[in-house]
Each structure stands twice: as structure tokens, then as C-alpha cells.
Amino acid sequence: MKRSSSSVELPPSPQSNQTTNTLRNRAFDFAILSLLFLGFLFMFIATPSSTLMPLLSSPSSQCNSSTMHKMALYQDELDEVLAETSTENKTVIIAVVNKAYVEGDKSMLDLFLDGFWHGDGTQGLVNHILIVATDPVSYNRCKFLRLHCYKLEVEGINFVEEKIYGNEDYYKMMWRRTQFLGDVLKRGYNFIFTDTDILWLRNPFSILSPNETFDFQIACDGYEGNNLCYVNNGFTFVRSNNKTITLYDTWYAKRNDDVRQTEQDVVRLLIENGFFKELGLNYRLLDTLYFSGFCENSRDIGFVVTVHANCCLGISAKLADLTTVIHDWERAKKLSANETSRFKWLETDGYDFAEEKKKFMSEDYVYGNLIFLRHIHENIHYDVFKGNEEREAKEEFEMIVQRDELDTVLAETSTENKTVIITMVNKAYVEGDKSMLDLFMDSFWLGDGTWGLIDHLLIVAADQVSYGRCKFLRLHCYKLETDGENFAGEKVYMTEDFIKMMWRRTLFLGDVLKRGYNFIFTDTDVLWFRNPFSILSPNETIDFQISVDIFNGSEPNFINTGFYMIRSNNKTIALFDHWYAKKEVSFWTKEQDVLKALMRNGLFRDLALNVRFLDTLYFSGFCENSRNVGVVVTVHANCCRTIRAKMADLTIVIHDWRKAKGLFANETSTFRWSEHLACVHSWDN
């Protein structure tokens, strides 16, 4: 019999059974311990309570972060926007706005942002500003401007309209602000709080103490050295730690102690009564040499950092005098270093608030302040907003740009079907208290269904100043190569420089077509009140849709290249090549007249180019008004010679549009546009 090749299994011995059982027991114990450890670890990480948090950091980090035990752990919209807005060391600039501060031809928010634009080393700070909006209108305006925005919960209180210093709604708004800022501290963020009636003319971080010895730095209406000043919490720099969190909790808790007190009164009393000292809180009163205002001007413009429209009542008065301050600043920037000490601020038209206030301040600070507030409401008349002034454009700049940069910005800007809206600006179109570019952007804000179109708007800048302004406004921007030509100043209609700029524009737009992009070209003196894509033909058989000065149906029209839509194809590319090739043989002829001639001479027919002339009922202008405001899409300041005249009459058109939006549908047929008188008279000289 053959022996099997398979191994023979022996019965287990009692000793081996014991060993196996021991190993099984140990494995079971190890599994239980592992599960317990993992469960504890999960609880430890997922639920970082105040008792566990100290275990998560080293002793040194606990010493450096004294805020730990009071920090709320949030994961909400405010956390997200603070993280997006703050600097690397968790510092954020915060301003609060309401509807009253974002409306008008030139709003307080507009002027506030202008301060950063005109200031030295301040443009990049906009990336760290959080605009806290108290109502939907101001929140939407903030989002439209592409800023960091947060909608404040106001618990049913109406914070929409202007709140005059000293009235009940003003008090409520200031206390809600104090509560919000305390919440920011609890989330571990330092902040500079700034009123929007403050112009930032230099970067304040170089003056504000860079070390952490000061917990709380606050502006003064009038600086008195080591003596306690009349503090003004319209500008404060606060570090997040246990001391400042306790300060804000105590501060807010005092809101109902005395109805006569503003939140500003309370913080002064907390300093006077030794509360800061009890907390061990180091504070600093900011010198008006640097952090100045209308109560007390800076003593030397060579050092001024901010200018606050304090000691001033009413938005219109603040706007008027802050506009004067910007003019002063532009004038001062042209002075040499040894001339700044002799610089004098222009007189403002505001009330001498600081001097008047001293008459009412007694040993009882709060009582004196109450009597003073009654006095100003009985005796002050508010100013009206002053008009705009234009500045001459004199700077030259030459720009050379790599071709692939245009590919990148076109891809970022275009719609899904590769369509982009293009406009062109130069220095003259971005400067002034209210620029042409500002007015152009306002129309997208005020229009119906036009807000989202700015995502597809490409601003083509002919010089460094206009490119810088575009980037500051966080738009899609491209710097045009100008081959040494100076395109910075205003190019008056039919001057040599005007003609050169129009031809350079034509060359650029032909390049866009060759890259496969359709586009709407629009002058910046065209106001967009409705989305034009619903009126422009979606039919791809139409190659070229162009506006006209006066509409004559399908007959040849007085075309206007200030607004047109064109599709990228072989026919339109050939058109632009032929068009630009006529530049050298069309001396003293603008590109628009050359295009008319090409159309008359049969080029459009030869190219089998399908053209549509846009009805002025929808795409109107000063040459021919729309016959019905209920359907108007765009309004062009054509038949007008100068920027100043265009600005004046387009501003009136904006007012007309606002008025028309308040009409019922059956009333729009009787609406009449205001006359364009500034443009009529622009041809007089």
C-alpha cells in the first residue's frame, strides 16, 4: 500500500490549546483597547472643548495666544469671509455701511475707496477690507464692487437711512457695531475699524505700533499728548486677546446704563474710571499729526495718514469737504519734501464742531455731551454736495505687452460661447472726482439684469494710470501696446490723436477676432440699462450688428462704431484686415468713416457679410433718443464733443433712468428724456 503524500494532522495537545487561548485573549484585549483609543481620539479632535484645547498646543503657544479660552469656535459665513480678508497675522480692516452710504452720483463708499486709490502705498490694502452691510442694498453694492462683504444681522432694526450723529437710530447702530466687533475679537482676529468717512492717504501699519504691547489704539478728535483726549472710535486698532474681549463684553453690557451715552462716551468713561488699568490693558491715543480729522487738522501733510470727516454733520457735508481734502492731497503730492511743512489745508465749509463742543463740556462729560448734541440739532444747517472738477491729463506712458497675456485674460472674461464685452479707457477716462469709467460702471449697477455682465467685461487700458485704476477696481484688465504713442490725455473728437487711437483700437479688435472670440465693443460713454443679449440677434447667420446715430430701417445708416457686436469667423476677420489696411491711405479720416466707405463700395457684399443695423428704440444716443424708456437698452453720448459735456449729460440720463424706474408700465410711453444741453454747447468752441 502506498503512503499518502499529504501530511498527517495530529490532535492538539493540552499545552498548545492553552497557548492558543492566551493569544486569542490578548488579541481581543488589544482590539478593545485600540477601539477605546480611537474613540477617545475622535472625541478629542472633533469636540475641542475649552478643557481639551490647552492640550492641543504647546506651552509656548499657550503663552503667546492668551485669547484661547474665550475663543468661540465657529464655522459660518463670517468665519469664511474673515479668513478670506485677513492678513497673514489675522488682521482685517472693517468698515460698516448702509444704503445711505452707497447711493447717489458719488457715494460715501465711493469716496472711501478713492482714498485708497489716491493714497501712497494703500491700493493693496483694499484686499484686506471687509465691508459690513446693514441692509440688502448696501450688501449688493458691495458685491457688485467685488469687495469682501458681510451682511450684518440687525434684528429687525431699520439701519437703511442716514443716521445723524446723536439721534436714537445713530445710538442703536453704534451699539450694534460694538457688539459685532466684539464677536470678531472672539474669533481670534485683530482689526482696524474705520468709518467710511475716513480717507486713507498712507498705509497706517507703519505708524500703528507693530509690536504687541498695545492692545487698543484709538483716534482722538483733538490730541492732548499724555492727557486723555476726546476719543473717537471711528478709527481703532484692536488686538484679539483676553483683555480686549473682556473690554468689549463690558463695553456692550453698559449700553443700557444711561440712555444719554453714546458707545464712544462709554469707552472714554471706562478709561477714566480705571477699567483699562484693572484689565492690564495697554492703550494708545493716536496723534492727529498722523490720524487727523476736521476737528483737528494734521500739523504736517508730510506725515498725515488718515483724514476723518469728524466734527461734521450730514453725508452731503462730509462728501463736499472730503472731496476738497482729496484735491488738497493731489496738490500736496506735487510738493517737494521741504515744502510740505508750509502746506495749508483748504478751509472746509463745515461747522466748527470742536470749538463749539468745548463750550458745553463740563466736569460731567456725559451731561455736557448731551447738552451739546441738543445744541447742534437746533442750530446746524447741513451743506449741499459740491460739483465735480476735472483734472487735466498730462502723463505719458508706453506699454509693451506679451501676446499670451491677452489669451489668458480673454479666456477668463468670456462667456461659455467665447463672447466678451470690450471697452477701452485712458487716463482721461479714469480721473476726476467722478470719472467716465465710474459712470459707465454705475449704469451696470443701476440697470435691469446688468450686474452679472461685468464678469464678462474686459477693460483695455491705453496707459499705466488707467490700467492701475482698472486693477484697483478688481475688473478684467489688459494693457494695450501703444508703440510709443501717448494715448493718456483726452482725445477730442477728430483731432489727430483721436484718429490714431481709433485706428489702434481697430487693430486690437481684429486681433481678438483672430483668437476666436466674438465680442461686443462698447465705448465707455455708453450707459447699459438692460441686458443687450436679449435684443441682439442670437442667430449666428448675422455676422455684424452695429449701432447707428439715426435709424433708417434696413437702408444704409449713419453707423457708429461706439457700440457693435461681431462674430469671429473668416468673413469678419477679412473685414477687419481690409479695414485696418486702409489706415495709411485714409489720412485725417477716422476709422468709422472708412468702414462706411467700405460698406458703400460693396466690400460687405463681396464678403457675403450679413449686417444688422441696431434700432435706436433700443440702442439709443444723444443723436437720437429712444422713443420708449420702457424698452431702451443703451444710451450713448454720441453727437457730443468733450468728456466734460458727456459726463454732465450722462449724469442727467442716470437721473432720468432712476425716475423712469419708478413709473408704472402704462406711464413709460409719456416719459420724456431731459435735453442734452451740455453736449449741444460742446460744439460752440
XYZ file of C-alpha atoms in Angstrom:
685
model
C 0.000 0.000 0.000
C 1.361 3.423 -0.957
C 1.795 6.067 1.727
C -0.160 9.229 1.197
C 1.908 12.279 0.288
C -0.315 14.555 2.354
C 0.775 15.481 5.872
C -0.894 13.858 8.769
C -2.703 16.218 11.235
C -2.055 15.353 14.852
C -4.600 16.048 17.567
C -3.800 19.221 19.571
C -2.052 18.792 22.881
C -3.417 20.427 26.080
C -0.355 22.763 26.114
C -0.998 24.060 22.603
C -4.664 24.688 23.447
C -3.650 26.837 26.382
C -1.225 28.881 24.242
C -3.854 29.472 21.574
C -6.417 30.668 24.105
C -3.880 33.046 25.638
C -3.068 34.586 22.239
C -6.769 34.958 21.432
C -7.399 36.717 24.732
C -4.504 39.080 24.151
C -5.698 39.888 20.633
C -9.190 40.567 21.957
C -7.809 42.850 24.689
C -5.666 44.710 22.170
C -8.655 45.219 19.839
C -10.779 46.600 22.691
C -8.008 48.968 23.782
C -7.481 50.122 20.179
C -11.179 50.874 19.749
C -11.265 52.791 23.015
C -8.207 54.781 21.992
C -9.673 55.615 18.557
C -12.970 56.642 20.125
C -11.213 58.934 22.584
C -9.067 60.387 19.793
C -12.175 61.109 17.690
C -13.850 62.901 20.602
C -10.649 64.776 21.295
C -10.337 66.133 17.744
C -13.978 66.563 16.763
C -15.015 68.205 20.040
C -12.248 70.647 21.015
C -13.868 71.942 24.173
C -12.268 74.542 26.386
C -10.966 71.770 28.670
C -9.279 69.948 25.793
C -7.954 72.904 23.834
C -4.918 73.560 26.075
C -3.754 70.016 25.343
C -3.664 70.782 21.615
C -0.980 73.449 21.898
C 2.464 73.688 23.345
C 3.132 75.730 26.491
C 4.824 78.405 24.397
C 1.844 78.723 22.066
C -0.451 78.989 25.079
C 1.632 81.868 26.371
C 1.562 83.619 23.003
C -2.189 83.132 22.499
C -3.890 84.460 25.577
C -7.251 84.517 23.822
C -7.605 80.714 23.723
C -10.117 80.130 26.500
C -12.516 82.831 25.311
C -12.399 81.995 21.612
C -15.668 80.809 20.113
C -15.209 78.045 17.540
C -17.273 78.973 14.533
C -17.714 77.598 11.058
C -20.076 80.089 9.447
C -20.177 82.778 6.776
C -18.411 85.328 8.966
C -15.571 82.891 9.666
C -15.152 82.323 5.948
C -15.110 85.990 4.957
C -12.726 86.910 7.802
C -10.330 84.165 6.706
C -10.517 85.367 3.073
C -9.971 89.016 4.018
C -7.367 88.974 6.778
C -3.616 89.368 6.544
C -1.249 86.526 7.461
C -1.283 87.613 11.106
C -5.110 87.581 11.193
C -5.670 91.325 10.967
C -8.607 92.727 8.999
C -9.783 96.260 8.142
C -13.508 96.654 8.852
C -15.974 99.340 7.739
C -19.774 99.412 8.183
C -22.116 100.808 5.509
C -25.828 101.207 4.974
C -27.966 102.198 1.990
C -27.421 105.921 2.627
C -23.645 105.411 2.294
C -23.748 103.646 -1.088
C -26.290 105.728 -3.031
C -26.024 108.910 -5.077
C -23.948 110.094 -8.020
C -20.902 109.869 -5.759
C -21.446 107.851 -2.594
C -19.523 107.858 0.664
C -18.324 104.327 -0.099
C -17.049 105.504 -3.498
C -15.098 108.327 -1.860
C -13.752 105.999 0.850
C -12.357 103.684 -1.841
C -10.992 106.693 -3.743
C -8.838 107.436 -0.693
C -7.096 104.069 -1.128
C -6.695 104.721 -4.855
C -5.082 108.151 -4.390
C -3.051 107.253 -1.289
C 0.611 106.253 -1.078
C 1.031 102.509 -0.586
C -2.667 101.983 0.130
C -4.070 100.345 -3.008
C -3.244 96.799 -1.882
C -4.984 97.339 1.466
C -8.359 97.012 -0.286
C -7.699 93.265 -0.392
C -7.985 93.242 3.415
C -11.102 95.442 3.809
C -14.294 93.782 4.996
C -17.400 95.838 4.209
C -20.117 95.065 6.747
C -23.514 95.939 5.255
C -26.611 96.573 7.382
C -29.169 96.165 4.576
C -29.606 94.354 1.231
C -28.934 97.433 -0.938
C -25.537 98.169 0.609
C -24.654 94.453 0.589
C -25.489 94.135 -3.111
C -23.494 97.268 -3.906
C -20.517 95.799 -2.066
C -20.777 92.536 -4.020
C -21.101 94.470 -7.289
C -17.831 96.267 -6.458
C -16.179 92.869 -5.899
C -15.154 93.637 -2.346
C -15.158 91.356 0.693
C -18.702 91.695 2.062
C -20.720 90.540 5.052
C -24.432 91.118 5.711
C -24.969 92.078 9.350
C -27.957 90.704 11.223
C -29.805 93.738 12.621
C -32.673 92.003 14.447
C -35.434 93.905 12.684
C -33.988 97.396 13.266
C -34.020 99.717 10.250
C -30.435 100.816 9.614
C -31.065 101.749 5.964
C -31.250 105.562 6.021
C -28.693 108.157 7.104
C -28.177 108.170 10.880
C -27.322 111.668 12.094
C -24.895 111.938 14.988
C -26.754 111.958 18.296
C -30.194 110.651 17.279
C -31.719 107.413 18.613
C -31.085 105.322 15.486
C -27.483 106.509 15.451
C -27.017 105.180 19.005
C -28.566 101.820 18.055
C -26.299 101.441 15.039
C -23.162 102.248 17.044
C -24.025 99.709 19.744
C -24.770 97.000 17.150
C -21.387 97.759 15.629
C -19.695 97.395 19.030
C -21.334 94.000 19.541
C -20.211 92.837 16.094
C -16.603 93.932 16.634
C -16.522 92.060 19.942
C -17.594 88.942 18.040
C -14.701 89.436 15.603
C -12.249 89.538 18.530
C -13.673 86.294 19.918
C -12.945 84.636 16.585
C -9.261 85.425 17.032
C -8.947 88.353 14.601
C -7.258 91.681 15.218
C -8.899 94.563 13.392
C -8.658 98.156 12.364
C -12.135 99.575 12.460
C -12.569 102.598 10.205
C -15.575 104.770 9.477
C -16.209 105.181 5.750
C -15.903 108.960 6.117
C -12.142 108.483 6.614
C -9.662 108.881 3.764
C -6.638 106.575 3.991
C -3.812 108.554 2.377
C -0.915 106.440 3.658
C -0.523 102.895 4.967
C -1.192 103.149 8.737
C 0.570 99.931 9.738
C 3.964 101.647 9.756
C 2.690 104.158 12.354
C 0.463 101.928 14.440
C 2.694 100.079 16.877
C 3.961 96.929 15.145
C 4.735 95.263 18.491
C 2.050 93.611 20.579
C 2.485 95.786 23.685
C -0.513 97.944 22.734
C -3.848 96.158 22.919
C -6.040 99.095 21.934
C -5.223 102.180 19.835
C -7.881 104.816 19.254
C -8.153 108.120 17.381
C -8.765 111.491 19.031
C -10.877 114.463 17.978
C -8.129 116.656 19.441
C -4.782 115.256 20.601
C -3.588 116.317 24.064
C -0.396 114.317 24.480
C -0.451 112.167 27.633
C -3.800 113.623 28.727
C -6.993 111.768 27.870
C -8.457 113.209 24.674
C -11.988 113.182 23.313
C -11.626 109.684 21.892
C -13.190 108.851 18.548
C -13.780 105.167 17.851
C -14.331 105.890 14.168
C -10.751 104.663 13.854
C -9.439 101.989 16.238
C -6.823 99.251 16.085
C -7.573 96.378 18.476
C -5.657 93.155 19.074
C -7.560 89.987 19.906
C -6.736 88.749 23.403
C -8.476 88.073 26.717
C -8.184 91.697 27.789
C -9.787 93.206 24.689
C -12.521 90.562 24.574
C -13.382 91.377 28.205
C -13.319 95.086 27.337
C -15.841 94.668 24.510
C -18.097 92.432 26.620
C -18.115 95.010 29.426
C -18.446 97.887 26.996
C -21.503 96.390 25.290
C -23.070 95.463 28.646
C -23.086 99.188 29.541
C -25.352 100.124 26.616
C -28.481 100.499 28.783
C -26.840 102.124 31.816
C -27.513 105.667 30.646
C -29.539 106.486 27.555
C -27.613 109.747 27.259
C -24.399 107.892 26.498
C -23.065 107.041 23.074
C -20.839 103.972 22.875
C -17.952 106.439 22.427
C -18.824 108.127 25.738
C -18.796 104.761 27.481
C -15.314 103.759 26.339
C -13.940 107.116 27.472
C -15.542 106.629 30.890
C -14.089 103.116 31.105
C -10.644 104.642 30.593
C -11.299 107.464 33.059
C -12.660 105.133 35.734
C -9.628 102.837 35.630
C -11.201 99.813 33.933
C -8.422 99.622 31.343
C -5.876 99.675 34.168
C -7.708 96.901 36.055
C -7.569 94.715 32.950
C -3.877 95.466 32.452
C -4.894 96.712 29.005
C -2.306 98.904 27.295
C -3.899 101.595 25.178
C -2.555 104.362 22.979
C -4.197 107.626 21.918
C -3.364 108.366 18.289
C -1.731 111.692 17.473
C -3.656 113.872 14.997
C -0.325 114.600 13.315
C -0.872 111.196 11.703
C -4.535 110.326 12.289
C -6.218 113.659 11.688
C -9.692 114.955 11.051
C -11.846 118.012 10.621
C -11.852 118.555 14.396
C -8.080 118.980 14.244
C -6.061 119.006 11.032
C -2.701 117.268 10.802
C 0.102 119.708 11.533
C 2.170 118.404 8.609
C 0.794 116.819 5.448
C 4.149 115.086 5.038
C 3.136 112.760 7.892
C -0.648 112.537 7.610
C -2.025 109.002 7.348
C -5.794 109.390 7.601
C -8.277 112.276 7.444
C -11.615 111.802 9.219
C -14.716 113.878 8.493
C -15.410 114.132 12.210
C -16.900 117.309 13.676
C -19.202 117.305 10.644
C -22.897 116.503 10.356
C -24.655 115.060 7.323
C -23.404 112.892 4.467
C -23.631 115.714 1.909
C -21.396 117.987 4.002
C -18.878 115.196 4.580
C -18.785 114.377 0.850
C -18.213 118.010 -0.084
C -15.348 118.552 2.338
C -13.697 115.156 1.839
C -13.669 115.872 -1.900
C -11.787 119.089 -1.091
C -9.346 117.027 1.003
C -8.624 114.768 -1.976
C -7.879 117.869 -4.065
C -5.560 119.089 -1.281
C -3.807 115.726 -1.231
C -3.273 115.713 -5.002
C -1.831 119.210 -4.726
C 0.419 118.227 -1.812
C 1.848 115.198 -3.625
C 3.443 117.560 -6.140
C 5.370 119.444 -3.423
C 8.998 118.790 -2.599
C 9.872 117.407 0.864
C 10.906 120.813 2.260
C 7.644 122.403 1.074
C 5.203 120.103 2.878
C 5.728 121.765 6.281
C 4.332 125.023 4.814
C 1.312 123.322 3.273
C -2.079 124.583 4.430
C -5.319 122.642 4.109
C -8.088 124.460 2.297
C -10.868 125.696 4.544
C -13.829 123.352 4.702
C -17.368 124.656 4.708
C -18.307 122.574 7.724
C -19.265 123.623 11.210
C -16.516 124.357 13.791
C -17.671 121.392 15.823
C -14.576 121.026 18.036
C -14.501 124.652 19.185
C -18.241 124.673 19.791
C -18.070 121.424 21.756
C -15.611 122.857 24.289
C -18.257 125.383 25.386
C -20.510 122.576 26.568
C -18.031 120.176 28.158
C -18.140 120.335 31.952
C -16.744 118.047 34.616
C -19.721 115.788 33.871
C -18.602 114.561 30.435
C -21.826 112.724 29.574
C -24.148 115.574 30.646
C -22.065 118.096 28.679
C -22.171 115.890 25.613
C -25.963 115.555 25.854
C -26.494 119.342 26.048
C -24.087 119.820 23.139
C -25.981 117.341 20.948
C -29.232 119.207 21.588
C -27.491 122.448 20.619
C -26.166 121.201 17.283
C -29.502 119.731 16.214
C -31.176 123.074 16.892
C -28.585 125.274 15.171
C -26.875 123.456 12.273
C -27.974 123.525 8.651
C -26.489 120.783 6.510
C -24.412 121.582 3.431
C -25.222 120.505 -0.082
C -22.906 118.419 -2.188
C -20.474 120.356 -4.357
C -19.994 119.746 -8.040
C -17.207 117.867 -9.744
C -13.966 119.217 -11.124
C -11.947 117.597 -13.880
C -8.165 117.433 -13.847
C -6.027 117.718 -16.948
C -4.284 114.566 -18.151
C -0.598 115.176 -18.902
C 1.194 111.885 -18.224
C 2.808 109.836 -20.984
C 3.227 106.086 -20.826
C 4.294 103.418 -23.283
C 3.196 99.836 -22.788
C 4.606 96.648 -24.313
C 2.592 93.505 -23.542
C 3.238 89.840 -24.231
C 0.716 88.294 -26.653
C -0.119 85.328 -24.411
C -1.364 87.682 -21.666
C -4.272 88.616 -23.929
C -5.130 84.952 -24.465
C -5.281 84.470 -20.707
C -7.498 87.461 -19.945
C -9.867 86.701 -22.845
C -10.339 83.151 -21.561
C -11.013 84.437 -18.034
C -13.515 87.056 -19.215
C -15.528 85.404 -21.959
C -18.863 83.610 -21.755
C -19.212 79.898 -22.495
C -19.679 80.646 -26.201
C -16.479 82.750 -26.267
C -18.139 86.181 -26.264
C -16.578 89.093 -24.393
C -17.636 92.708 -23.786
C -14.747 95.099 -24.519
C -14.251 98.761 -23.720
C -11.191 100.974 -23.957
C -10.020 103.629 -21.481
C -7.152 106.022 -20.991
C -6.036 108.252 -18.131
C -8.538 110.979 -19.025
C -11.393 108.465 -18.672
C -10.456 107.280 -15.157
C -9.570 110.546 -13.411
C -11.647 113.200 -11.688
C -13.946 113.225 -8.688
C -16.323 111.145 -10.800
C -14.737 109.620 -13.888
C -16.249 108.378 -17.133
C -15.330 104.819 -16.142
C -17.137 105.302 -12.808
C -20.276 106.460 -14.605
C -20.033 103.580 -17.095
C -19.842 101.078 -14.199
C -22.720 102.838 -12.403
C -25.002 102.004 -15.314
C -24.381 98.266 -14.848
C -25.225 98.724 -11.157
C -28.429 100.683 -11.819
C -29.538 98.721 -14.892
C -32.040 95.863 -15.046
C -30.315 92.474 -15.312
C -26.893 94.013 -15.991
C -24.964 93.315 -12.758
C -23.577 89.971 -13.862
C -22.345 91.339 -17.196
C -19.273 92.902 -15.585
C -17.926 89.357 -15.131
C -17.542 89.355 -18.930
C -16.295 92.932 -19.319
C -12.678 93.460 -20.422
C -11.203 96.914 -19.829
C -8.438 97.665 -22.337
C -6.154 100.351 -20.902
C -4.050 102.605 -23.128
C -1.702 103.803 -20.341
C -0.384 102.854 -16.905
C -2.738 105.088 -14.906
C -5.904 103.652 -16.441
C -4.546 100.100 -16.123
C -3.777 100.706 -12.446
C -7.273 102.066 -11.869
C -8.820 99.048 -13.591
C -6.847 96.627 -11.420
C -7.777 98.614 -8.299
C -11.453 98.154 -9.235
C -10.819 94.365 -9.483
C -12.065 94.172 -13.084
C -10.695 92.159 -16.001
C -7.914 94.361 -17.419
C -5.461 94.353 -20.332
C -2.645 96.818 -21.032
C -2.543 97.782 -24.681
C 0.704 98.048 -26.599
C 0.820 101.619 -27.916
C 4.064 101.663 -29.949
C 5.265 104.788 -28.195
C 2.125 106.825 -28.845
C 0.792 108.945 -25.986
C -2.834 107.928 -25.501
C -3.107 109.220 -21.895
C -4.891 112.578 -22.275
C -8.366 113.391 -23.565
C -8.597 112.803 -27.294
C -11.111 115.334 -28.578
C -13.257 114.211 -31.493
C -11.455 114.346 -34.881
C -8.104 115.560 -33.568
C -5.002 113.739 -34.843
C -4.544 111.808 -31.575
C -8.225 110.827 -31.587
C -7.870 109.321 -35.066
C -4.664 107.470 -34.092
C -6.342 105.967 -31.023
C -9.359 104.797 -33.050
C -7.115 103.021 -35.534
C -5.101 101.369 -32.747
C -8.397 100.154 -31.311
C -9.401 98.661 -34.667
C -6.102 96.743 -34.921
C -6.570 95.341 -31.415
C -10.162 94.234 -32.028
C -9.134 92.462 -35.229
C -6.591 90.537 -33.152
C -9.369 89.463 -30.755
C -11.372 88.048 -33.690
C -8.328 86.093 -34.890
C -8.113 84.464 -31.460
C -11.609 83.036 -31.973
C -13.593 85.400 -29.729
C -16.864 87.133 -30.546
C -17.261 90.488 -28.858
C -19.459 93.446 -28.120
C -17.392 96.580 -28.323
C -18.767 99.480 -26.284
C -17.442 102.975 -25.717
C -17.293 103.927 -22.034
C -19.668 106.813 -22.755
C -22.419 104.240 -23.340
C -24.733 103.544 -20.403
C -26.044 99.954 -20.194
C -29.558 99.936 -18.693
C -30.704 96.491 -19.841
C -29.014 93.271 -20.902
C -28.495 93.649 -24.680
C -28.186 89.928 -25.398
C -31.973 89.563 -25.366
C -32.251 92.123 -28.214
C -29.111 91.350 -30.211
C -29.863 88.575 -32.672
C -28.848 85.127 -31.378
C -28.879 83.940 -34.993
C -25.322 83.044 -35.983
C -26.040 84.000 -39.593
C -25.781 87.666 -38.540
C -22.067 88.463 -38.565
C -22.081 92.112 -37.614
C -24.640 94.142 -35.613
C -23.815 97.821 -35.328
C -25.379 100.887 -33.712
C -26.351 103.982 -35.651
C -26.641 107.688 -34.954
C -30.047 107.847 -36.650
C -32.046 104.721 -37.558
C -33.391 104.372 -41.120
C -34.596 100.789 -41.060
C -32.710 98.368 -43.299
C -31.339 101.125 -45.510
C -27.651 102.164 -45.165
C -27.382 104.069 -41.899
C -25.106 106.552 -40.181
C -23.208 103.768 -38.435
C -21.462 104.337 -35.103
C -18.581 102.083 -34.034
C -19.093 103.064 -30.392
C -21.332 100.012 -29.936
C -21.425 96.862 -32.041
C -21.455 93.064 -31.785
C -19.365 90.935 -34.117
C -18.865 87.190 -34.511
C -15.467 85.651 -35.095
C -15.325 83.960 -38.499
C -13.378 84.179 -41.746
C -15.633 86.917 -43.107
C -15.289 89.264 -40.117
C -11.554 88.658 -39.834
C -11.187 89.565 -43.520
C -13.301 92.683 -42.917
C -11.005 93.918 -40.132
C -7.898 93.196 -42.207
C -9.280 95.217 -45.134
C -10.470 97.938 -42.767
C -7.138 98.419 -40.993
C -5.218 98.234 -44.285
C -6.978 101.474 -45.328
C -5.371 103.363 -42.441
C -2.330 104.536 -44.418
C -4.383 105.822 -47.364
C -7.037 107.492 -45.215
C -5.123 110.384 -43.673
C -7.337 112.612 -41.497
C -10.174 110.113 -41.844
C -11.409 108.328 -38.750
C -11.896 104.573 -38.821
C -15.701 104.901 -38.664
C -15.826 106.862 -41.943
C -13.552 104.312 -43.620
C -15.912 101.493 -42.581
C -18.849 103.424 -44.063
C -16.945 103.753 -47.328
C -16.135 100.029 -47.404
C -19.829 99.261 -46.911
C -20.859 101.689 -49.680
C -18.259 100.297 -52.065
C -19.559 96.723 -51.781
C -16.977 95.032 -49.502
C -19.700 93.738 -47.194
C -21.493 92.225 -50.223
C -18.255 90.763 -51.610
C -17.513 89.077 -48.267
C -21.129 87.825 -48.006
C -21.205 89.581 -44.645
C -24.639 89.709 -43.032
C -25.156 93.025 -41.244
C -27.879 94.338 -38.954
C -28.337 97.988 -38.053
C -29.485 98.417 -34.444
C -32.681 100.376 -33.877
C -32.298 103.481 -31.682
C -35.519 102.415 -29.967
C -33.231 100.009 -28.083
C -29.675 101.233 -28.723
C -30.122 104.974 -28.454
C -27.937 108.037 -28.059
C -27.851 111.789 -27.917
C -28.113 111.964 -31.727
C -31.478 110.210 -31.496
C -33.194 109.393 -28.195
C -35.037 106.118 -27.668
C -38.732 106.559 -28.306
C -39.662 104.410 -25.292
C -37.755 104.258 -21.988
C -39.632 101.032 -21.262
C -37.502 99.131 -23.794
C -34.277 101.165 -24.022
C -31.112 99.072 -23.655
C -28.215 101.523 -24.032
C -27.742 105.299 -24.176
C -24.658 106.607 -25.982
C -23.241 110.119 -25.531
C -22.722 110.453 -29.276
C -23.110 113.801 -31.075
C -21.068 115.248 -28.212
C -17.513 116.598 -28.276
C -15.850 116.634 -24.815
C -15.600 114.430 -21.730
C -16.890 117.223 -19.503
C -20.047 117.632 -21.595
C -20.588 113.870 -21.848
C -20.243 113.498 -18.073
C -22.741 116.279 -17.373
C -25.417 114.947 -19.716
C -24.899 111.255 -18.917
C -25.338 112.070 -15.224
C -28.695 113.627 -16.105
C -29.559 110.474 -18.099
C -28.862 108.414 -14.958
C -31.272 110.659 -13.043
C -33.855 110.220 -15.819
C -33.428 106.447 -15.649
C -33.948 106.392 -11.884
C -37.088 108.454 -12.327
C -38.339 106.165 -15.117
C -37.862 103.048 -12.995
C -40.418 104.441 -10.576
C -43.103 104.660 -13.290
C -45.831 102.116 -13.969
C -45.688 100.245 -17.289
C -48.539 102.308 -18.765
C -46.748 105.562 -17.863
C -43.451 104.960 -19.690
C -44.926 105.948 -23.084
C -45.349 109.533 -21.814
C -41.819 109.728 -20.412
C -39.510 112.366 -21.937
C -35.717 112.452 -21.730
C -34.069 115.617 -20.446
C -32.328 117.763 -23.045
C -28.601 117.130 -23.595
C -27.647 120.785 -23.308
C -24.009 120.379 -22.281
C -23.364 118.308 -25.390
C -25.234 120.734 -27.633
C -22.969 123.541 -26.386
C -19.803 121.419 -26.578
C -19.589 122.304 -30.275
C -19.642 126.050 -29.654
C -15.854 126.409 -29.371
